[in-house]
Each structure stands twice: as C-alpha cells, then as structure tokens.
Tab-separated table of C-alpha atoms in Angstrom:
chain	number	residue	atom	x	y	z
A	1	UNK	CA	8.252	9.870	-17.708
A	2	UNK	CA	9.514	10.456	-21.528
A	3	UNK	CA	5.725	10.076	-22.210
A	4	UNK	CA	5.433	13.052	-19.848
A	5	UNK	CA	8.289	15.207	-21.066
A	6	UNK	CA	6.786	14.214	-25.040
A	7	UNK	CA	3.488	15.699	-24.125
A	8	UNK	CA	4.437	18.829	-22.560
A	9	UNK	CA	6.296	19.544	-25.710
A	10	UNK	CA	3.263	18.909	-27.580
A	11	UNK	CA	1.530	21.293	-25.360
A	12	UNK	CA	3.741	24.338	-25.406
A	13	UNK	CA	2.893	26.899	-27.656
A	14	UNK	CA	4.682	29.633	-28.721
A	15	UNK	CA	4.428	32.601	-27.309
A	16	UNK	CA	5.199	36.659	-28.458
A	17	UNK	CA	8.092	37.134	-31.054
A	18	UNK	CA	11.184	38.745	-28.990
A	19	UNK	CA	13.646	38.689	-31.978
A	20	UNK	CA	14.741	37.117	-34.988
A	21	UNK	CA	17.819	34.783	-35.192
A	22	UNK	CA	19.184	36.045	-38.373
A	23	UNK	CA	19.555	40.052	-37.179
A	24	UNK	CA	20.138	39.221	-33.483
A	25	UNK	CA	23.097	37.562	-31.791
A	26	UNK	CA	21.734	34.176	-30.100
A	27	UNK	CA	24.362	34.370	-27.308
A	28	UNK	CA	21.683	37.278	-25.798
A	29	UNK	CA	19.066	34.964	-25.574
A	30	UNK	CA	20.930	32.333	-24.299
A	31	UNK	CA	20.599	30.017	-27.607
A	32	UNK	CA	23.978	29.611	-28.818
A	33	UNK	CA	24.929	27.187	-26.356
A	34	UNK	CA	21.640	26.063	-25.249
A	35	UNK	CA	20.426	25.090	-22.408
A	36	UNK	CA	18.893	22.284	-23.923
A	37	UNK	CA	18.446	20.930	-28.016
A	38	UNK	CA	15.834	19.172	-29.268
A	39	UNK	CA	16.003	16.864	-32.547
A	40	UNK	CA	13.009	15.415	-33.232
A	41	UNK	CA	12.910	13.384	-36.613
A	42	UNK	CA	9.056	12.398	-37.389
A	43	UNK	CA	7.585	9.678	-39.307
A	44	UNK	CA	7.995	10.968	-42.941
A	45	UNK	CA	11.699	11.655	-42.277
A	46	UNK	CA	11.608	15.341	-41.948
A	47	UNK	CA	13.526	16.561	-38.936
A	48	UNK	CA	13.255	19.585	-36.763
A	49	UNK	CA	15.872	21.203	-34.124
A	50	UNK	CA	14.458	23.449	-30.951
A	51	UNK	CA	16.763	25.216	-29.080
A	52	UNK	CA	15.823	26.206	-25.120
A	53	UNK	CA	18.016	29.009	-23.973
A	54	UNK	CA	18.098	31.501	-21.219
A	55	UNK	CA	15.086	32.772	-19.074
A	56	UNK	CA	13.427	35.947	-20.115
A	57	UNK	CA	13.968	39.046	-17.570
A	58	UNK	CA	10.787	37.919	-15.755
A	59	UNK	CA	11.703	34.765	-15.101
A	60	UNK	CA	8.173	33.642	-16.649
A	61	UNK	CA	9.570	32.498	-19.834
A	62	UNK	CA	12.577	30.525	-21.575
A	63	UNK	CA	13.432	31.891	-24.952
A	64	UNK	CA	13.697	29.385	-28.222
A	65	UNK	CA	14.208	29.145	-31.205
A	66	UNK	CA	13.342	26.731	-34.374
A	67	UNK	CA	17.142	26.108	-36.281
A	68	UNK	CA	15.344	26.554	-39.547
A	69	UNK	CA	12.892	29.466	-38.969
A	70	UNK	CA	13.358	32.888	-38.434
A	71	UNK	CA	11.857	33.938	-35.233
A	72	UNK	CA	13.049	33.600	-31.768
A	73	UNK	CA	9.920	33.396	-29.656
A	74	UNK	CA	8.918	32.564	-25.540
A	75	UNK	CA	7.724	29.451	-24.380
A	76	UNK	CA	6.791	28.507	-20.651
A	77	UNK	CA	9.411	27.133	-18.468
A	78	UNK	CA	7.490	23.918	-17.564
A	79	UNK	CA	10.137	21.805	-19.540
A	80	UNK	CA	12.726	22.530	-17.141
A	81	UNK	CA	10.980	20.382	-15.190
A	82	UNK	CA	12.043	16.921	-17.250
A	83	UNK	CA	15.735	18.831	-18.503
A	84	UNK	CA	16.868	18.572	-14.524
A	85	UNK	CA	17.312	14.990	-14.563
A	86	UNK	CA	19.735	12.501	-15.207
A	87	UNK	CA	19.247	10.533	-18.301
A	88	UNK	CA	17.994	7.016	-16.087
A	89	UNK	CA	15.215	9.057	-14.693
A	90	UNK	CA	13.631	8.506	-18.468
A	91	UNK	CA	13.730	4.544	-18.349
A	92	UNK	CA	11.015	2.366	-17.366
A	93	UNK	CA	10.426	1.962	-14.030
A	94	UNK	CA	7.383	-0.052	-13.272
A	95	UNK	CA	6.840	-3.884	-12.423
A	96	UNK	CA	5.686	-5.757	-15.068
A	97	UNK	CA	2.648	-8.252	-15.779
A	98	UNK	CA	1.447	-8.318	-12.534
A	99	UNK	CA	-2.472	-7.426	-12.434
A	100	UNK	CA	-4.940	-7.367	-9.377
A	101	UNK	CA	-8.029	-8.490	-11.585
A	102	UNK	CA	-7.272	-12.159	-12.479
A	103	UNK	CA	-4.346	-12.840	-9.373
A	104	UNK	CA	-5.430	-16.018	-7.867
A	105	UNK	CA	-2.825	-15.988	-4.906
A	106	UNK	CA	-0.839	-13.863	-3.219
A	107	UNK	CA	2.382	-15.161	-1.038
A	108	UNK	CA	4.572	-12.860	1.327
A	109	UNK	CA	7.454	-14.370	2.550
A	110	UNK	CA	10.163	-12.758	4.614
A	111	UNK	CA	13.407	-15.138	5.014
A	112	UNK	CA	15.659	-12.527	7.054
A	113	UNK	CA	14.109	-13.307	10.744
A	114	UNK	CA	15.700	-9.645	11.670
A	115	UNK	CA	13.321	-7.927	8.839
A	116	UNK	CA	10.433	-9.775	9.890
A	117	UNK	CA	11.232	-9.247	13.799
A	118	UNK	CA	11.627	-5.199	12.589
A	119	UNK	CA	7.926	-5.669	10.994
A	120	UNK	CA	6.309	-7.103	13.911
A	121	UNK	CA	5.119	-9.325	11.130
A	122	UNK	CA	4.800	-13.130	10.534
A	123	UNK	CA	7.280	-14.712	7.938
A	124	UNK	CA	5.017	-15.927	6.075
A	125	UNK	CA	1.358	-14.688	4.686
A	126	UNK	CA	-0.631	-16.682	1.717
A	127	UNK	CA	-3.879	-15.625	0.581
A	128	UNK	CA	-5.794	-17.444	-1.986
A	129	UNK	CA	-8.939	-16.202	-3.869
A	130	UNK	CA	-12.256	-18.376	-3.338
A	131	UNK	CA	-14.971	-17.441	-6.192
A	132	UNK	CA	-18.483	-17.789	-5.313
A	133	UNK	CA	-20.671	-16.827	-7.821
A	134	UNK	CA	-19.607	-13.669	-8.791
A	135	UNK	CA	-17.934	-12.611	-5.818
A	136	UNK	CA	-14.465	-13.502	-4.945
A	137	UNK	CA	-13.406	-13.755	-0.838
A	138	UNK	CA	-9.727	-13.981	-0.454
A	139	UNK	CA	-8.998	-16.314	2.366
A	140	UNK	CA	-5.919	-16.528	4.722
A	141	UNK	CA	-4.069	-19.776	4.721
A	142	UNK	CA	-0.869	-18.696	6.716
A	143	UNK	CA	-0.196	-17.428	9.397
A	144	UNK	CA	-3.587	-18.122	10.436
A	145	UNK	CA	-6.276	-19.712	8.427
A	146	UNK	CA	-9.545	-16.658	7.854
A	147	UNK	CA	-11.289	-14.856	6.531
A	148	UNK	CA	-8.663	-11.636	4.859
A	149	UNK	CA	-9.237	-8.214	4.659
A	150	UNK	CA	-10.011	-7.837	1.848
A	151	UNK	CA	-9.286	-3.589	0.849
A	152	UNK	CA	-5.522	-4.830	2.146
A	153	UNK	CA	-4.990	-7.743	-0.591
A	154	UNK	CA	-6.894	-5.126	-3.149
A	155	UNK	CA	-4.615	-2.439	-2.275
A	156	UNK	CA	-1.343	-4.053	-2.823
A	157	UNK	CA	-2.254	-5.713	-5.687
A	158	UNK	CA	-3.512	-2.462	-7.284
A	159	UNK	CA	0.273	-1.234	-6.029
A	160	UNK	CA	2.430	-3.272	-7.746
A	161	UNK	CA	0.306	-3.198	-10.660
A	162	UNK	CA	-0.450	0.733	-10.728
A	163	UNK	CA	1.449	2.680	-8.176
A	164	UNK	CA	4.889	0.926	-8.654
A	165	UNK	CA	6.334	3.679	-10.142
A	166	UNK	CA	10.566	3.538	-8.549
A	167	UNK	CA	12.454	6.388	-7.624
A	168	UNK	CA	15.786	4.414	-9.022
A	169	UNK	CA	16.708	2.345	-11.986
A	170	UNK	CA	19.962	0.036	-11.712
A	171	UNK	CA	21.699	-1.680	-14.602
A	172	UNK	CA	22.192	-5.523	-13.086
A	173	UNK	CA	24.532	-7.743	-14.483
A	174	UNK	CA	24.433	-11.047	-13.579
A	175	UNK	CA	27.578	-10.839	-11.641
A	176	UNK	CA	26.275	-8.113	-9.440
A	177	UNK	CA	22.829	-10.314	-7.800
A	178	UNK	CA	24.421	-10.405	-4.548
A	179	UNK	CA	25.683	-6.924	-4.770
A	180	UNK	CA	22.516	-6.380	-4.630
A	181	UNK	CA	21.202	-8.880	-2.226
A	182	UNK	CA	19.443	-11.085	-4.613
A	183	UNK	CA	21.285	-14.244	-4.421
A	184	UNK	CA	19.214	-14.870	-1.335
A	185	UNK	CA	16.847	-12.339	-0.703
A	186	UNK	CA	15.263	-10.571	2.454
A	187	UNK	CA	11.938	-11.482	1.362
A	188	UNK	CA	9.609	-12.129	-2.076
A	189	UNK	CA	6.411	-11.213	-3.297
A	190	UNK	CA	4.566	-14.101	-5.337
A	191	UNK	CA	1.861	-13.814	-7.508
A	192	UNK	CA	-0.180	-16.744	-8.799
A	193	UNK	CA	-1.966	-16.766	-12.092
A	194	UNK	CA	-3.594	-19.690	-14.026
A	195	UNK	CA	-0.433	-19.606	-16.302
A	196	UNK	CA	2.414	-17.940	-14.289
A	197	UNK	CA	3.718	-17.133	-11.525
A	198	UNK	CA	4.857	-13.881	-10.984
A	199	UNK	CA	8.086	-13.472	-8.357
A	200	UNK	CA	9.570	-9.580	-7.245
A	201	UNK	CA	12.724	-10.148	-4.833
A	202	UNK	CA	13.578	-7.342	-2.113
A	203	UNK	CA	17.152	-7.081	-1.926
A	204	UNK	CA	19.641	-4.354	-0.253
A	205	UNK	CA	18.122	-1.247	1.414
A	206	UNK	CA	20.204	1.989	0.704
A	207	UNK	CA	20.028	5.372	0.726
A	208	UNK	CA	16.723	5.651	2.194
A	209	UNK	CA	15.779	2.887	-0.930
A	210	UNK	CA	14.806	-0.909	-0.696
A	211	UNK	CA	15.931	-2.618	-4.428
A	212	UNK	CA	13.836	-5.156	-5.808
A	213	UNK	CA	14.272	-7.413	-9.108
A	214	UNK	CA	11.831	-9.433	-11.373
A	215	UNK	CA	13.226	-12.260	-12.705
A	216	UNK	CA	14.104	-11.718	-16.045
A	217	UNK	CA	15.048	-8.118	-16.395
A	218	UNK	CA	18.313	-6.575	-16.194
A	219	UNK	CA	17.925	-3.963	-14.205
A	220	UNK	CA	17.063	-3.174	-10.293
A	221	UNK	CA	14.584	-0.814	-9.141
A	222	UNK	CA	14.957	1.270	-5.833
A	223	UNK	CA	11.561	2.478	-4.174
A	224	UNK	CA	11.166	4.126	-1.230
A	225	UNK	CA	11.407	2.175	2.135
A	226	UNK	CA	8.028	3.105	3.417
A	227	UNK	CA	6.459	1.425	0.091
A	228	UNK	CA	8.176	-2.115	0.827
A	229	UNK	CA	8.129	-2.340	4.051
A	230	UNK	CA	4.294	-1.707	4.401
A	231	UNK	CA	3.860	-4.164	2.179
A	232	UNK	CA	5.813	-6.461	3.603
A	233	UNK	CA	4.282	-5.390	7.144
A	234	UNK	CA	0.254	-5.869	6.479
A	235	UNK	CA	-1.081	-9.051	8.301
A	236	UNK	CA	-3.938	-9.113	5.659
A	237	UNK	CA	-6.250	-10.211	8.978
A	238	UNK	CA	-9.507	-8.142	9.999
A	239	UNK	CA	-9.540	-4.742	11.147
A	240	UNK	CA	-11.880	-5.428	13.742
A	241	UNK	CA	-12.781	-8.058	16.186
A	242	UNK	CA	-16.518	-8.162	14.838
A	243	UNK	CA	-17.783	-7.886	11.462
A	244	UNK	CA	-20.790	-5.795	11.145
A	245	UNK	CA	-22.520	-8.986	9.891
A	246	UNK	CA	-21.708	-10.839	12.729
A	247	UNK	CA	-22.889	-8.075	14.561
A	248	UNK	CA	-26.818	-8.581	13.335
A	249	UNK	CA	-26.570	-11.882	13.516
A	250	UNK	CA	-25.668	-12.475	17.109
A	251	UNK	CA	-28.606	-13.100	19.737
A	252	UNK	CA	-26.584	-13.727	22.641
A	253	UNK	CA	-24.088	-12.307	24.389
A	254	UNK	CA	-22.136	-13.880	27.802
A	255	UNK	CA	-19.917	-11.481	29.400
A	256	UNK	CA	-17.909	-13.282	32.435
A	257	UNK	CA	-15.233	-11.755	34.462
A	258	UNK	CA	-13.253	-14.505	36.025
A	259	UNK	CA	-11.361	-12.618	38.653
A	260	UNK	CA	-14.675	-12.233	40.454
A	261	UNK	CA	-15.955	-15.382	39.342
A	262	UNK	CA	-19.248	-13.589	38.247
A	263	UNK	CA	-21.088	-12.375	35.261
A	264	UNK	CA	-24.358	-12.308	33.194
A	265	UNK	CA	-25.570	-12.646	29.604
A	266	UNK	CA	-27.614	-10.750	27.711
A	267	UNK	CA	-30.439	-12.403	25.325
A	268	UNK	CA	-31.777	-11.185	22.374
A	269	UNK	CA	-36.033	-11.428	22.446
A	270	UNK	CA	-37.050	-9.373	19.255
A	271	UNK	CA	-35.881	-7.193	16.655
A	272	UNK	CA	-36.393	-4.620	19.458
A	273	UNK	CA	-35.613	-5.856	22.914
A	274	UNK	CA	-32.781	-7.990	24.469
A	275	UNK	CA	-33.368	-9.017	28.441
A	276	UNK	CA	-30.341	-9.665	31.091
A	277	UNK	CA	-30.393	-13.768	31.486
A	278	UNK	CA	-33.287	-13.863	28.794
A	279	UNK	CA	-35.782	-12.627	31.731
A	280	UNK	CA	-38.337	-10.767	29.797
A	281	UNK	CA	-39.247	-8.916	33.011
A	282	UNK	CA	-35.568	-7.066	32.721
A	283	UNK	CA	-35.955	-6.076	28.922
A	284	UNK	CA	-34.417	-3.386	27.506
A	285	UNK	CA	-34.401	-1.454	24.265
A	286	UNK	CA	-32.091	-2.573	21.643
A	287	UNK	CA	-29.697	0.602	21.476
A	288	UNK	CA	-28.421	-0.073	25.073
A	289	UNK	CA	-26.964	-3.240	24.203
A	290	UNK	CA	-24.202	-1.494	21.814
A	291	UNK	CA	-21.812	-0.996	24.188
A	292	UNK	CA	-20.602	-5.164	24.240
A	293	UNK	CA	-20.625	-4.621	20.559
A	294	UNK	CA	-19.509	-0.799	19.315
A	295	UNK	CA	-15.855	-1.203	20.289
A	296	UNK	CA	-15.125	-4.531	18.653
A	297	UNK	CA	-17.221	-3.602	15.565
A	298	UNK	CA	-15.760	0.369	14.995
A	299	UNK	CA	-12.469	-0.096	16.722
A	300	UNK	CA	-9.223	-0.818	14.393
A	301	UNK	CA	-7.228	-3.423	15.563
A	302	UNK	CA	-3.523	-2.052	16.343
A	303	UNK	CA	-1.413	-4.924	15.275
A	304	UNK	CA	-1.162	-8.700	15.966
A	305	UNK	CA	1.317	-10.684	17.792
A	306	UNK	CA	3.162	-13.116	16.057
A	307	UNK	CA	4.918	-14.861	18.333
A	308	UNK	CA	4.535	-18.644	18.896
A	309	UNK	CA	3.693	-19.704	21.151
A	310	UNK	CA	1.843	-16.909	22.826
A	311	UNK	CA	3.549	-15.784	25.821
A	312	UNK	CA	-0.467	-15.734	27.598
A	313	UNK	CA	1.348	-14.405	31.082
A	314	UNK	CA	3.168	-11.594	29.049
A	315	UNK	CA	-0.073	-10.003	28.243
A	316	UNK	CA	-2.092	-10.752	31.067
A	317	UNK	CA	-4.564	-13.252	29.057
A	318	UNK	CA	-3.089	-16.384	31.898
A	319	UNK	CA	-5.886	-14.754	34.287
A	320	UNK	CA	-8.258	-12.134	32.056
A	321	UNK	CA	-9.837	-9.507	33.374
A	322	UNK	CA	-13.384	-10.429	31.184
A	323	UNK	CA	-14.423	-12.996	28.494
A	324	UNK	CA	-17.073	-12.285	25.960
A	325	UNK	CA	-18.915	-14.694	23.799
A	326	UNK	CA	-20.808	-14.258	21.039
A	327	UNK	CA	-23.827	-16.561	20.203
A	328	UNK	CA	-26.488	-16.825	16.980
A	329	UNK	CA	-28.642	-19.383	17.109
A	330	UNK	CA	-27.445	-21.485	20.099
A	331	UNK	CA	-23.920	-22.102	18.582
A	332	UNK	CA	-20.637	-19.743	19.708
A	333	UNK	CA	-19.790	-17.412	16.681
A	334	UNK	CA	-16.846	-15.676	18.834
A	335	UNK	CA	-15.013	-15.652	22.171
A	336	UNK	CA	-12.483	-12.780	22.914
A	337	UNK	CA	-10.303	-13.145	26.272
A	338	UNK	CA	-9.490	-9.110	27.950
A	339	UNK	CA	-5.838	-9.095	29.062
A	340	UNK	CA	-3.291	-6.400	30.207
A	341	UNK	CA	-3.800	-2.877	29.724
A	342	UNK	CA	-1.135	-0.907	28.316
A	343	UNK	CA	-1.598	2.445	29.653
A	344	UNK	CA	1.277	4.341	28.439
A	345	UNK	CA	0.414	2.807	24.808
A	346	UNK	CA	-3.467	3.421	25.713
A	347	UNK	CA	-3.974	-0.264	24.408
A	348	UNK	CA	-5.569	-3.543	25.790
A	349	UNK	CA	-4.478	-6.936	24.647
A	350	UNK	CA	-7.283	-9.308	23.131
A	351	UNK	CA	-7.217	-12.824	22.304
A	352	UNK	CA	-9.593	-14.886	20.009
C-alpha cells in the first residue's frame, strides 16, 4: 500500500504552470495550509518538500508546489486516493511465510462446535501431499480418507500466500489475546513444511471482520468474513460423484431400484457398443449410455453431510429409491444409494 502511494508519486508529472509562489499568494491555491506535505529525503541526503493544495476549478487537477522552486504547477488528483486514509492503512498486512509450492500438509480445525455447526462443515480436515514422480495428489486423511480436490487445496494455499491482503491492522499486546479471542481460538489453519510449521488463529468476528494472528507478530489482522469462513467451510472432497477417468474406465453398469425389487445392467462390448444384461442381440450405440453417467460426472456436488452417524431415515437412503454400481474389469469401482428428494431445494440426497 505505501509501495502503491510511492509509485504514483513517481508517476505524476507535472502538468501546465498556473502561477508562481513568489508573486502569488499560496492561500489561492490552497498551498499554505496544504492539504497534504510531502518530505522526501533521498539517498545522498538532499531533501525535497511537495505541497498538495486545493483542486483546480475543474475539479481535474490539484495544484502543487515544490518549497524550493518557483512555479506552482497541476498534477492529477490520483493521490487523493492514498491521502484519505488513516495512517494503519499503510502497514503490512499480509500473512507471512506461508507458500503453496513446497506445503506438504494442510490442517483445518474448527474447535467452536457452533462455528463448525454454522459451516455445515466437519471439525476437522487434513490433507497431505503424496508425490509421484513429478506429480503431487493431495490426499484426504480426515474427515474421510480420498482422494481431494485438488483446485480447492491449490486455491487456499495460493490465498493465504497471495490474496491475504486484510482490510484491518490491530496492535496486540500480549495482554489483549483473549480480547481478541486468541487464548483459545474458534479454529486454526496449519501449514506443514519440511522445517516448520506454519499456525494462523481465527479469533473474534466484528464489524463485519473475522481477526486472525500468526504466532509471533504483534499485531491482528481483520479480513472480511466471507474470506474466513469459506475457507474454513470447503470440505476439500470431489466435486462430482464420478471422475471423468472413472468414467472411461467403467464397463459395467447395474442400476437396481429396490422398491420394485427390479432392475438391469448395462455391459460394455466395444469401444462402440454396450448391450442391456451383456446380450449382444440388445446392443446399442455408445452415446445412449450417458445418461447413468452425465449427471454424476458434470453435476457439482452441493455440500456434504457431516453428521455422524448418518441419520440414513432422515434422507430417505433407509429404503432408496435406486442403487447404481459402477464396474471395470469385474471389480466394483463405485456404488451410490438415491435417497429423498428435496423439492423445494431442487436437490436429491446421495450416498457412497
């Protein structure tokens, strides 16, 4: 942010001559009590004072003026921009030393049941990275133990370590860590390295701001809600039932509704033709068996429930209304149970 106020100074130019400081009074141009002075002292000790006064009659421009040079000249009002602040807007807000490249492990944990229950989230998620070759998988230990999405764990990595910019900066004295909720926080981020670990504690939400702490500094930052709580919120599990690879791979496909007690499967015979019950007499082109697959590969997953045990009755998976399984090579790659329907939420419950 002082980066950002330092290079649009660097960038402003001066524009047409309106007067000249030594036959003009400054009060007219606003200088003599300036709206803002600049003393900039440089690297071989000389120094230099700008003065920012009043707008021009336009509105387009802010006069100024150079203390030791005669002319008083326009400049565009962009700086106004960085001279409506309070002085903490300037300090550093970012986290520090947390990078997505070489993070080995990532740990969410929420200790306030009420936040996590708020979430519709499980207390605990830990994702470790699993190198083969050159490609890393990150794999989910807690609350379930898969495969993760990986564009989630990417993206809040690349948050804390890019985007983590805070709208608030807090002086913290020690005495004031459970002012600030800290003493026992709502929930912490971990971040594993192979010579650190790297801890951010949420504290106190206020003011439409959640504060968070790294150990070690002395100060708070305040971001907005939205940015911890989605954080805190992802599952870091698939975003659809199928994978696209699991997809091609499967030759076999049971569907079985066991309300009627009846169903079929559907065999795969070639890289062109599948057959109900494998009966090459009632082949069929490939296309027309995308329907058991389209919605589970395309379709985003709306959330997961948490809740253990699952309450199997509360979402109508004690007596589903169709099973699907999902074969390759004689061996079950998937089984997915249909329950309730939600119709005022337009959503169906699935279990795996």
């Amino acid at each position: 942010f002082f980066g950002g106020m330092l290079d649009t100074l660097s960038q402003t130019r001066k524009g047409r001559v309106v007067g000249f400081a030594k036959q003009d009074p400054l009060n007219k141009y606003g200088l003599e009590r300036a709206y803002a002075v600049f003393s900039f002292e440089f690297e071989d000790g000389s120094k230099k004072t700008l003065r920012v006064g009043s707008p021009n009659p336009t509105m387009n421009y802010l006069y100024a003026w150079f203390e030791d040079e005669p002319d008083i000249f326009l400049i565009y009002p962009r700086i106004r921009v960085f001279l409506n602040r309070e002085p903490k807007w300037y300090r550093f807000r970012r986290l520090v030393n947390i990078t997505a490249s070489d993070c080995q492990e990532l740990k969410v944990i929420i200790n306030d049941e009420a936040l996590a229950e708020k979430l519709d989230t499980a207390p605990l998620k830990d994702i470790v990275a699993q190198a083969t070759g050159n490609k890393i998988t990150w794999i989910l230990l807690e609350p379930v133990n898969e495969e993760a999405e990986a564009s989630d764990v990417s993206g809040v990595l690349t948050w804390f370590e890019k985007g983590s910019i805070a709208e608030d900066v807090v002086d913290l004295p020690p005495e004031d860590k459970k002012k600030w909720g800290l003493d026992n926080p709502r929930a912490v981020f971990e971040f594993y390295y192979p010579d650190r670990v790297e801890k951010v504690l949420v504290g106190v939400e206020k003011d439409g701001l959640v504060y968070v702490y790294q150990p070690g500094r002395n100060e708070v930052l305040g971001f907005e809600t939205k940015q911890i709580y989605t954080a805190l919120s992802l599952d870091f599990r698939k975003h659809t039932l199928l994978s696209w690879p699991e997809r091609e791979k499967t030759d076999k496909v049971e569907v079985y509704f066991p309300r009627r007690q009846t169903g079929y499967k559907l065999v795969k015979l070639d890289e062109d033709y599948w057959a109900v019950d494998g009966d090459p007499s009632k082949k069929f082109f490939r296309k027309r068996s995308r329907w058991v697959f389209r919605a589970l590969v395309r379709k985003q997953i709306g959330g997961y429930i948490n809740h253990r045990p699952i309450n199997f009755k509360k979402y109508g998976l004690h007596k589903p209304k169709v099973k699907v399984k999902y074969y390759t090579e004689g061996k079950l790659l998937r089984e997915f149970w249909v329950g309730r329907w939600d119709a005022q939420e337009k959503k169906c419950y699935v279990y795996d």
